[in-house]
PDB file of C-alpha atoms in Angstrom:
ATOM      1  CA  UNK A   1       0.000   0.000   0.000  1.00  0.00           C
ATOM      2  CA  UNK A   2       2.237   2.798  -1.178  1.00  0.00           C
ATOM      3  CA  UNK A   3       2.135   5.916   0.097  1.00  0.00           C
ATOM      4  CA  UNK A   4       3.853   7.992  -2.463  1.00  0.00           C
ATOM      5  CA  UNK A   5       4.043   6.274  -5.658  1.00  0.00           C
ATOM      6  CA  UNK A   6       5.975   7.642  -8.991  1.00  0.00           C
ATOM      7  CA  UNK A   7       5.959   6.169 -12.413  1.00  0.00           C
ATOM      8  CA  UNK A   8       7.618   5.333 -14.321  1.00  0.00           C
ATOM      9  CA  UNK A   9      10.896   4.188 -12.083  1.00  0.00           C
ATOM     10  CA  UNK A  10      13.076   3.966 -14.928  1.00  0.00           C
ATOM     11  CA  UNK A  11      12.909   6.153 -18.111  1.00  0.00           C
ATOM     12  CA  UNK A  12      15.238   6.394 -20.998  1.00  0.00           C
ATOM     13  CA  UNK A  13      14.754   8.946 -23.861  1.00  0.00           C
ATOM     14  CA  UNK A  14      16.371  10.841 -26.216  1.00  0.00           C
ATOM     15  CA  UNK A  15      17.415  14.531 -26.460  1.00  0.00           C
ATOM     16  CA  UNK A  16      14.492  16.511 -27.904  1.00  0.00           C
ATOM     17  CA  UNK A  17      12.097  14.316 -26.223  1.00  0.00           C
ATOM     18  CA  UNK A  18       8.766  15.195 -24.555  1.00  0.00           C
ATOM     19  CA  UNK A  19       8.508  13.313 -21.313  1.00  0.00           C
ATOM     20  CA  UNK A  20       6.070  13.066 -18.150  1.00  0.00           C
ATOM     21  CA  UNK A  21       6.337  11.640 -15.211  1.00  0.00           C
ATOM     22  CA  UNK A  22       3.335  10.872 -12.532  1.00  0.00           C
ATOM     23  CA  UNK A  23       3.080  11.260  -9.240  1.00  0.00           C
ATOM     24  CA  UNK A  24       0.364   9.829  -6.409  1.00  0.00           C
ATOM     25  CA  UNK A  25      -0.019  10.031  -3.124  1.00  0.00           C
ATOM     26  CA  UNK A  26      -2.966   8.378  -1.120  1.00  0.00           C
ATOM     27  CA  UNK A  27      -1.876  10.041   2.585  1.00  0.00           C
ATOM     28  CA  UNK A  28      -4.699  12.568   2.065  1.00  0.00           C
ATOM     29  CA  UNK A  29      -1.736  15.521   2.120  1.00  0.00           C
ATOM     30  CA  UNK A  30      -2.571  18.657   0.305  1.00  0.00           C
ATOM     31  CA  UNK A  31       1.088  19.875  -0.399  1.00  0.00           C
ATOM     32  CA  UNK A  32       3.083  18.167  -3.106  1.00  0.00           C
ATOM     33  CA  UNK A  33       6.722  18.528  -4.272  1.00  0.00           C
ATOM     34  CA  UNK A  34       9.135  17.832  -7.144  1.00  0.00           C
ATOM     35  CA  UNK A  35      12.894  17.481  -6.377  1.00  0.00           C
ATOM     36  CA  UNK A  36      15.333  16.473  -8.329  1.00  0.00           C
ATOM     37  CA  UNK A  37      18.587  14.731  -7.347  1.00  0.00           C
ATOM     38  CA  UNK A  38      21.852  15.182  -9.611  1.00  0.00           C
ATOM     39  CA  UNK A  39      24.860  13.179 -10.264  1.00  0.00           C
ATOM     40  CA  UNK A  40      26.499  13.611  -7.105  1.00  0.00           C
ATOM     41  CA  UNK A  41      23.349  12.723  -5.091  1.00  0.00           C
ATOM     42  CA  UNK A  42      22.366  16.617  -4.090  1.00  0.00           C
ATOM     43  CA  UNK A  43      18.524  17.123  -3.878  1.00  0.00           C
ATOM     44  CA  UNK A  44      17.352  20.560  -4.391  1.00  0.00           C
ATOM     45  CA  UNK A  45      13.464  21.190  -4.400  1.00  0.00           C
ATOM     46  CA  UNK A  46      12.054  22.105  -8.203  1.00  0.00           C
ATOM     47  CA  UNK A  47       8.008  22.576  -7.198  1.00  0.00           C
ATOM     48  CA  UNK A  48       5.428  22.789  -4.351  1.00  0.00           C
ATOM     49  CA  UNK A  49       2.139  22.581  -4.820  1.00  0.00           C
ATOM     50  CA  UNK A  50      -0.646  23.138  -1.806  1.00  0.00           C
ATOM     51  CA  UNK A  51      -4.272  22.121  -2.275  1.00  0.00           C
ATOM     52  CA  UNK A  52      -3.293  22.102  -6.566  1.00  0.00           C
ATOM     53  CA  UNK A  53      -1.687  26.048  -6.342  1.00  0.00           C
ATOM     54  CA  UNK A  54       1.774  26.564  -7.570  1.00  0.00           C
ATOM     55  CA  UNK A  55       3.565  27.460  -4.325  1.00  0.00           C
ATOM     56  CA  UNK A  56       7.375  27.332  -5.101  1.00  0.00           C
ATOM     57  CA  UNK A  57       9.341  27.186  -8.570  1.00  0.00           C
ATOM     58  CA  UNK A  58      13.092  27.235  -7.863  1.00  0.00           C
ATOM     59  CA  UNK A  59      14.158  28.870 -10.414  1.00  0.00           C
ATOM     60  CA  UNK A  60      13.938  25.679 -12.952  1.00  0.00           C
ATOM     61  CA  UNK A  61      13.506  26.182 -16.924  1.00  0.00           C
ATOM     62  CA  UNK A  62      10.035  26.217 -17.975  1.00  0.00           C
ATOM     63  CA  UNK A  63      10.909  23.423 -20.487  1.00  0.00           C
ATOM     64  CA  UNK A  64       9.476  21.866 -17.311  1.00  0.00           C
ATOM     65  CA  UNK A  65       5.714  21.988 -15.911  1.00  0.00           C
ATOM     66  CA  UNK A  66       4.359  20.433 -12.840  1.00  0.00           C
ATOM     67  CA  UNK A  67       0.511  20.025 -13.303  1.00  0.00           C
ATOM     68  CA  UNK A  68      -1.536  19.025 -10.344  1.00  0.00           C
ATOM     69  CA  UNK A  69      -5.066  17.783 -11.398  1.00  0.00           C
ATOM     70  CA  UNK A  70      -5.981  17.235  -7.896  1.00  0.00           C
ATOM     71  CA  UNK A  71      -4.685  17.099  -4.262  1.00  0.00           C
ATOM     72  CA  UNK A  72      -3.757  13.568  -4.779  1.00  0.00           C
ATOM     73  CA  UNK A  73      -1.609  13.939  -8.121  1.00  0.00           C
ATOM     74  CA  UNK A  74       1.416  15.897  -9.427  1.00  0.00           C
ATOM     75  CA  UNK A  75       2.604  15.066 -12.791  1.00  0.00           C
ATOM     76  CA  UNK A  76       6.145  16.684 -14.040  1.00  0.00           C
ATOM     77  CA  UNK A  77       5.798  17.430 -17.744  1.00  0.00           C
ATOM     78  CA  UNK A  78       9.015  18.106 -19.225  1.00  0.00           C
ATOM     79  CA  UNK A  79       9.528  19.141 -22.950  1.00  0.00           C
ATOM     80  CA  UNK A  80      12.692  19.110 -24.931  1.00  0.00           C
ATOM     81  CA  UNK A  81      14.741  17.000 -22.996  1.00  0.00           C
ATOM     82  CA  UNK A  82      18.304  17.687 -22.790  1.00  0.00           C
ATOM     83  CA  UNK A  83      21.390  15.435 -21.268  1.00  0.00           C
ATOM     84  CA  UNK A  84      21.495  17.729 -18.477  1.00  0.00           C
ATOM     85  CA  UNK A  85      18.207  16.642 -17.330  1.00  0.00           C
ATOM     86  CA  UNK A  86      19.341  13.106 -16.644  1.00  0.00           C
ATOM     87  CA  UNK A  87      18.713  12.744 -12.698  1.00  0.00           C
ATOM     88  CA  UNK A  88      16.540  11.055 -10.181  1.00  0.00           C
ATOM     89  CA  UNK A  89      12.970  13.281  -9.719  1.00  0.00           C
ATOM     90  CA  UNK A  90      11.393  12.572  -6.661  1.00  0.00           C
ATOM     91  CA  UNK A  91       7.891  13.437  -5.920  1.00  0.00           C
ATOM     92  CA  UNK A  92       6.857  13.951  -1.767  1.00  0.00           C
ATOM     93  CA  UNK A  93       4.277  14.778  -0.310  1.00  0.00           C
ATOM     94  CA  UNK A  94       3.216  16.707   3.384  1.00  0.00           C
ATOM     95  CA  UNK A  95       0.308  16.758   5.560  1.00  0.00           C
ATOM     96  CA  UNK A  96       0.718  21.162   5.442  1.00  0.00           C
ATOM     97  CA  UNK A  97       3.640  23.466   5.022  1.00  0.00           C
ATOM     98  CA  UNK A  98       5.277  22.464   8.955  1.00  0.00           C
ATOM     99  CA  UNK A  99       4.833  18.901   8.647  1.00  0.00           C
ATOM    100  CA  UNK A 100       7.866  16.611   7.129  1.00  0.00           C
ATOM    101  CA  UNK A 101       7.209  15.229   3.934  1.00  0.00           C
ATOM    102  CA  UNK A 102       7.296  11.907   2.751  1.00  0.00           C
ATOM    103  CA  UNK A 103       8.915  10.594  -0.825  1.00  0.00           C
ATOM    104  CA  UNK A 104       8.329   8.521  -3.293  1.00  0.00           C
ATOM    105  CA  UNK A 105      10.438   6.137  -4.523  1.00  0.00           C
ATOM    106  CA  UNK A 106      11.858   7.989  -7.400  1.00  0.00           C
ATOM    107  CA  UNK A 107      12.194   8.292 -11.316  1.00  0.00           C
ATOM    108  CA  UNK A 108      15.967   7.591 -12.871  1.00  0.00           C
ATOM    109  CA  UNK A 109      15.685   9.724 -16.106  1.00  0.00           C
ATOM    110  CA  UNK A 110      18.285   9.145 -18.534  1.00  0.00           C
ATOM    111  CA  UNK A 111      18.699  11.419 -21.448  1.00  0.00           C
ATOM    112  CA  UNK A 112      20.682   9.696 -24.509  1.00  0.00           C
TER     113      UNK A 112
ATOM    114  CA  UNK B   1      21.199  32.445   2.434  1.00  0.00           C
ATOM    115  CA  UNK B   2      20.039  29.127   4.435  1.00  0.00           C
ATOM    116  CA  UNK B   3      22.603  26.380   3.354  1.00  0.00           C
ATOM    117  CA  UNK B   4      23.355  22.483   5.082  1.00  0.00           C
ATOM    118  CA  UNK B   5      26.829  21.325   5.642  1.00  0.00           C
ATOM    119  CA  UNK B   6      27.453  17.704   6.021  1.00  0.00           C
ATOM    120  CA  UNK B   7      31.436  17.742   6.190  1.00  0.00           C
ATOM    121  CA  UNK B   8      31.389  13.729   6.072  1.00  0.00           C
ATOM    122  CA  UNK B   9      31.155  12.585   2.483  1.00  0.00           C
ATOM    123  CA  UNK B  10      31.966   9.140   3.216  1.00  0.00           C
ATOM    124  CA  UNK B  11      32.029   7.229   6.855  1.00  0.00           C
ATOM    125  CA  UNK B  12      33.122   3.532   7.236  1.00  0.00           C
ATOM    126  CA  UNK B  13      31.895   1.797  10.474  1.00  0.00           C
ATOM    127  CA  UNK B  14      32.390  -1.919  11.974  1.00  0.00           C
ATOM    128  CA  UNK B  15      29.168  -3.918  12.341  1.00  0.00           C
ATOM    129  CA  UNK B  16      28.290  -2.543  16.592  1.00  0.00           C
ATOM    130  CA  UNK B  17      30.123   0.298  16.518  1.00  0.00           C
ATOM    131  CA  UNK B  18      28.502   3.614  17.378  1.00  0.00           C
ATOM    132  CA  UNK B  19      28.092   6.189  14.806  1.00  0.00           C
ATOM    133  CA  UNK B  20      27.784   9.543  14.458  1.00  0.00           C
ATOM    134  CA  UNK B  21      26.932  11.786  11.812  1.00  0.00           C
ATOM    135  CA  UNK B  22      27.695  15.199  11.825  1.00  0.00           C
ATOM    136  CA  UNK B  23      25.488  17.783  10.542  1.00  0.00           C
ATOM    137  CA  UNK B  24      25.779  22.113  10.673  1.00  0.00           C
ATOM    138  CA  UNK B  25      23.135  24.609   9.701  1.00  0.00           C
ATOM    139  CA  UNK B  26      23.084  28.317   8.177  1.00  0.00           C
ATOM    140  CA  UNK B  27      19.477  30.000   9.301  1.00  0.00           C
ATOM    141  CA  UNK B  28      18.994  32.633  11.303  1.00  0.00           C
ATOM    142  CA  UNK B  29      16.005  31.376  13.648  1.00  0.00           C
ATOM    143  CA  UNK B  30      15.405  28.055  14.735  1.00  0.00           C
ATOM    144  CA  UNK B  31      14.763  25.839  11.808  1.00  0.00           C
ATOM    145  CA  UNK B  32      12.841  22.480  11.418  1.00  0.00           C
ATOM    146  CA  UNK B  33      15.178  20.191  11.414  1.00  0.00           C
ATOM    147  CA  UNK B  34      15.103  16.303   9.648  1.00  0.00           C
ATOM    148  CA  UNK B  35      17.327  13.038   8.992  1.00  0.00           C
ATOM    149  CA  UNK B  36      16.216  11.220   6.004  1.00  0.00           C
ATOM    150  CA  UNK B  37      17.735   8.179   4.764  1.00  0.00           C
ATOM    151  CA  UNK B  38      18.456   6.499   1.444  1.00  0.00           C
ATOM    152  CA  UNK B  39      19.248   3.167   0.582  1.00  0.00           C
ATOM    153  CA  UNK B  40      20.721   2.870  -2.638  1.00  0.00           C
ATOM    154  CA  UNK B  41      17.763   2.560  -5.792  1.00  0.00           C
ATOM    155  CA  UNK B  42      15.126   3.477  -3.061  1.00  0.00           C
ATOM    156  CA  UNK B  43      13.540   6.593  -2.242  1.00  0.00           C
ATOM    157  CA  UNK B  44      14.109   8.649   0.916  1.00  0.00           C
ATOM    158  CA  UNK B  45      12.830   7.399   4.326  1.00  0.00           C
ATOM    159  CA  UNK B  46      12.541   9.863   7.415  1.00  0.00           C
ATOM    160  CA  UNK B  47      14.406   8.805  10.214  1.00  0.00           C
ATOM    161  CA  UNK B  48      13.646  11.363  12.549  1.00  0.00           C
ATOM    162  CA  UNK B  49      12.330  15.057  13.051  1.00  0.00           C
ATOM    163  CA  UNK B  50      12.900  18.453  15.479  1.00  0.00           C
ATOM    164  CA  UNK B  51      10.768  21.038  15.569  1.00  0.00           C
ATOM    165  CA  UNK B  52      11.172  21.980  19.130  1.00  0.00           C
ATOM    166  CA  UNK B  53      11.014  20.929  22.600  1.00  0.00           C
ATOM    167  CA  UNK B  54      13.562  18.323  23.865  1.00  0.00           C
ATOM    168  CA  UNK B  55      16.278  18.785  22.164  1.00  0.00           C
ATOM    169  CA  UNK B  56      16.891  15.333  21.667  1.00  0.00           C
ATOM    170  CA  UNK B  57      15.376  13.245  20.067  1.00  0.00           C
ATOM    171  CA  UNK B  58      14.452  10.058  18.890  1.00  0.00           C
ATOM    172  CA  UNK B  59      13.785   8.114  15.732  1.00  0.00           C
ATOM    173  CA  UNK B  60      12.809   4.795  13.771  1.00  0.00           C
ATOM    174  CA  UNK B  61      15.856   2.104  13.740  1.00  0.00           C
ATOM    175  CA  UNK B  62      17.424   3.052  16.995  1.00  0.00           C
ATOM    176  CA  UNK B  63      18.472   6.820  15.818  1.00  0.00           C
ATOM    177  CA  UNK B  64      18.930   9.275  17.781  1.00  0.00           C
ATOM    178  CA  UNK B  65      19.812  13.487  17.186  1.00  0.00           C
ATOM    179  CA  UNK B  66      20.662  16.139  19.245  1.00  0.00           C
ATOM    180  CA  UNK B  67      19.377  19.785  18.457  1.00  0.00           C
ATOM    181  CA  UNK B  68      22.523  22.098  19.669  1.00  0.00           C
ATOM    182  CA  UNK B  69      21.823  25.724  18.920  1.00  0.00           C
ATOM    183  CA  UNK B  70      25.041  27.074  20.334  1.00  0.00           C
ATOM    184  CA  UNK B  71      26.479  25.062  17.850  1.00  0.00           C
ATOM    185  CA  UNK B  72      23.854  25.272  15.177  1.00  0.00           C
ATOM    186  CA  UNK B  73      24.316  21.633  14.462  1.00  0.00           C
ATOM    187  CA  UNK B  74      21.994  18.406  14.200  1.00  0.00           C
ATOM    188  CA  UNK B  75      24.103  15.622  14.636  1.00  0.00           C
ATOM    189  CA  UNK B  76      22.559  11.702  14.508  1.00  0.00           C
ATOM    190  CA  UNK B  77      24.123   8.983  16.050  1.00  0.00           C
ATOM    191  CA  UNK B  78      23.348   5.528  16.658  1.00  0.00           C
ATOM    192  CA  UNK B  79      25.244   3.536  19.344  1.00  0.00           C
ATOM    193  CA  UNK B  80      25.122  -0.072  17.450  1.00  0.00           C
ATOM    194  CA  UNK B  81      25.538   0.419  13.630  1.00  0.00           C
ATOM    195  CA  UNK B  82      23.767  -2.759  11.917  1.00  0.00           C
ATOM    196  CA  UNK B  83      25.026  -4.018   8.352  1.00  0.00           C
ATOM    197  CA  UNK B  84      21.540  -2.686   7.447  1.00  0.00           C
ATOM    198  CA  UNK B  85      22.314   0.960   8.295  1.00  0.00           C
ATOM    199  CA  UNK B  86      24.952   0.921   5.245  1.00  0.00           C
ATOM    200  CA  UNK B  87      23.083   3.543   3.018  1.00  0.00           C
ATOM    201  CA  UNK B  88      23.048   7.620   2.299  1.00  0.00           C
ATOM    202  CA  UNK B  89      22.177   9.931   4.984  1.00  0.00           C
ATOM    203  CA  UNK B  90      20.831  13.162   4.148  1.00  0.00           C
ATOM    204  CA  UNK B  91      20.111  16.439   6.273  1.00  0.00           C
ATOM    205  CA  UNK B  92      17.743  18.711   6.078  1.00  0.00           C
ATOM    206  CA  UNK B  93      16.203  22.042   7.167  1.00  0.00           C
ATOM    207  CA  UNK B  94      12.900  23.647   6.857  1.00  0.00           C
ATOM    208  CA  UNK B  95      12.494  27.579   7.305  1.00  0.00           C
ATOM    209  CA  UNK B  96      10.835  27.625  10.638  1.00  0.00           C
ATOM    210  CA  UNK B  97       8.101  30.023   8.618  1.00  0.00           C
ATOM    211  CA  UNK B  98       7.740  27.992   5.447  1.00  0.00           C
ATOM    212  CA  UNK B  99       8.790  24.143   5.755  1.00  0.00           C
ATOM    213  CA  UNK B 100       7.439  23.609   1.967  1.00  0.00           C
ATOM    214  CA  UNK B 101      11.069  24.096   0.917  1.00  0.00           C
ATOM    215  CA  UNK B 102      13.819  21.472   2.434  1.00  0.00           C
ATOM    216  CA  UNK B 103      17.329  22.488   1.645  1.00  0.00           C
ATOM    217  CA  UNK B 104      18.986  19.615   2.087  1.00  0.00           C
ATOM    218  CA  UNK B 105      22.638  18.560   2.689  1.00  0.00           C
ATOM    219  CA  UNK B 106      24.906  16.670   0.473  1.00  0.00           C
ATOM    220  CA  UNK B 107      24.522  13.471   2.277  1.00  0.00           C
ATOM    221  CA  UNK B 108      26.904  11.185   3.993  1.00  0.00           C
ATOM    222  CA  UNK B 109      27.267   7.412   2.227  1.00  0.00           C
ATOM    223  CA  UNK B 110      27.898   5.097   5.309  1.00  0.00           C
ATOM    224  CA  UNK B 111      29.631   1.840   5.203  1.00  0.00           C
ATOM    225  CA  UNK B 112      29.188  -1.056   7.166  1.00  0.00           C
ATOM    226  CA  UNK B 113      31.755  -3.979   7.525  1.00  0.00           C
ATOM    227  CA  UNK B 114      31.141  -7.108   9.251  1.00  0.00           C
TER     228      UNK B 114
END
């Protein structure tokens, strides 16, 4: 019974690619996040969401866009890949904004 | 600008030693502060949390960390490391005003030999 669940897990695609990855939580949370984790294992937070509003966007190209249907989903859309982009994306979720969050399992995106 | 310093990239341990993991803070008021753990192709796991009260406290697999303001640090430790523990241990801090962004450390990979 997952609480944070991502797919795919693994994802290989080439540069120029459209990609999206989905995200699902069933903890009844209303905030959701994207982060992404590079190379060298640092995680830096991309997007929160609370009750389906954008609340944070760090700053990331808008080659990438986090659409939230509903409090239970976040899906990270991401056009024109590029090898850069190759990293683990994690999606979390929190019960509010001072609660800690809990993570999915995470995507491996490769870009070839 | 808030940043998290773990200055351990890479700790090996014997199976029952003790362990600690070291962990330093840049924020100006009292932050939330979390241990998460990752075991490698998995996703992260919280091992424990301070948002304040005792300042030390206790988490899920026999973890324990100590809040130190003086020394703005958030150190875990464990005083029997099991060949389980060997995995990547992440800090991180939430803005005591807005906990919707974690800035998290670099992480610490921990070894465990028999």
């Amino acid at each position: 019974d997952t609480a944070v669940s991502q797919t795919p897990k693994y994802l290989v695609t080439q540069m120029g690619n459209d990609k999206s990855i989905k995200c699902e939580q069933n903890l009844g949370h209303d905030t959701m996040y994207w982060y992404k984790q590079d190379s060298k294992k640092f995680l830096k937070i991309m997007f929160s969401y609370n009750n389906k509003e954008l609340i944070i966007n760090e700053t990331v190209p808008n080659r990438f866009s986090p659409k939230s249907p509903d409090k239970a989903h976040l899906n990270l859309h991401i056009n024109s890949l590029e090898l850069g982009d190759s990293a683990v994306y994690f999606c979390a979720s929190s019960h509010s904004t001072n609660t800690e969050a809990f993570f999915g399992q995470g995507t491996r995106l490769t870009v070839v | 600008a808030q940043s998290v310093t773990q200055p351990d990239i890479h700790i090996t341990v014997s199976e029952g030693a003790s362990l600690e993991l070291r962990c330093n803070y840049s924020y100006g008021a009292t932050p939330y502060l979390f241990w998460y753990v990752q075991s490698p192709g998995q996703g992260l796991q919280l091992l424990l949390k301070y948002f304040s009260g005792d300042t030390l406290v206790q988490g899920i697999k026999g973890f324990e960390a100590e809040f130190k303001r003086s020394q703005s640090s958030f150190n875990l430790r464990k005083p029997s490391v099991h060949w389980s523990d060997a995995a990547e241990y992440f800090c991180a801090v939430g803005l005591s005003y807005n906990t919707d962004k974690l800035i998290f450390g670099t992480g610490t990979r921990l070894q465990v030999f028999p």
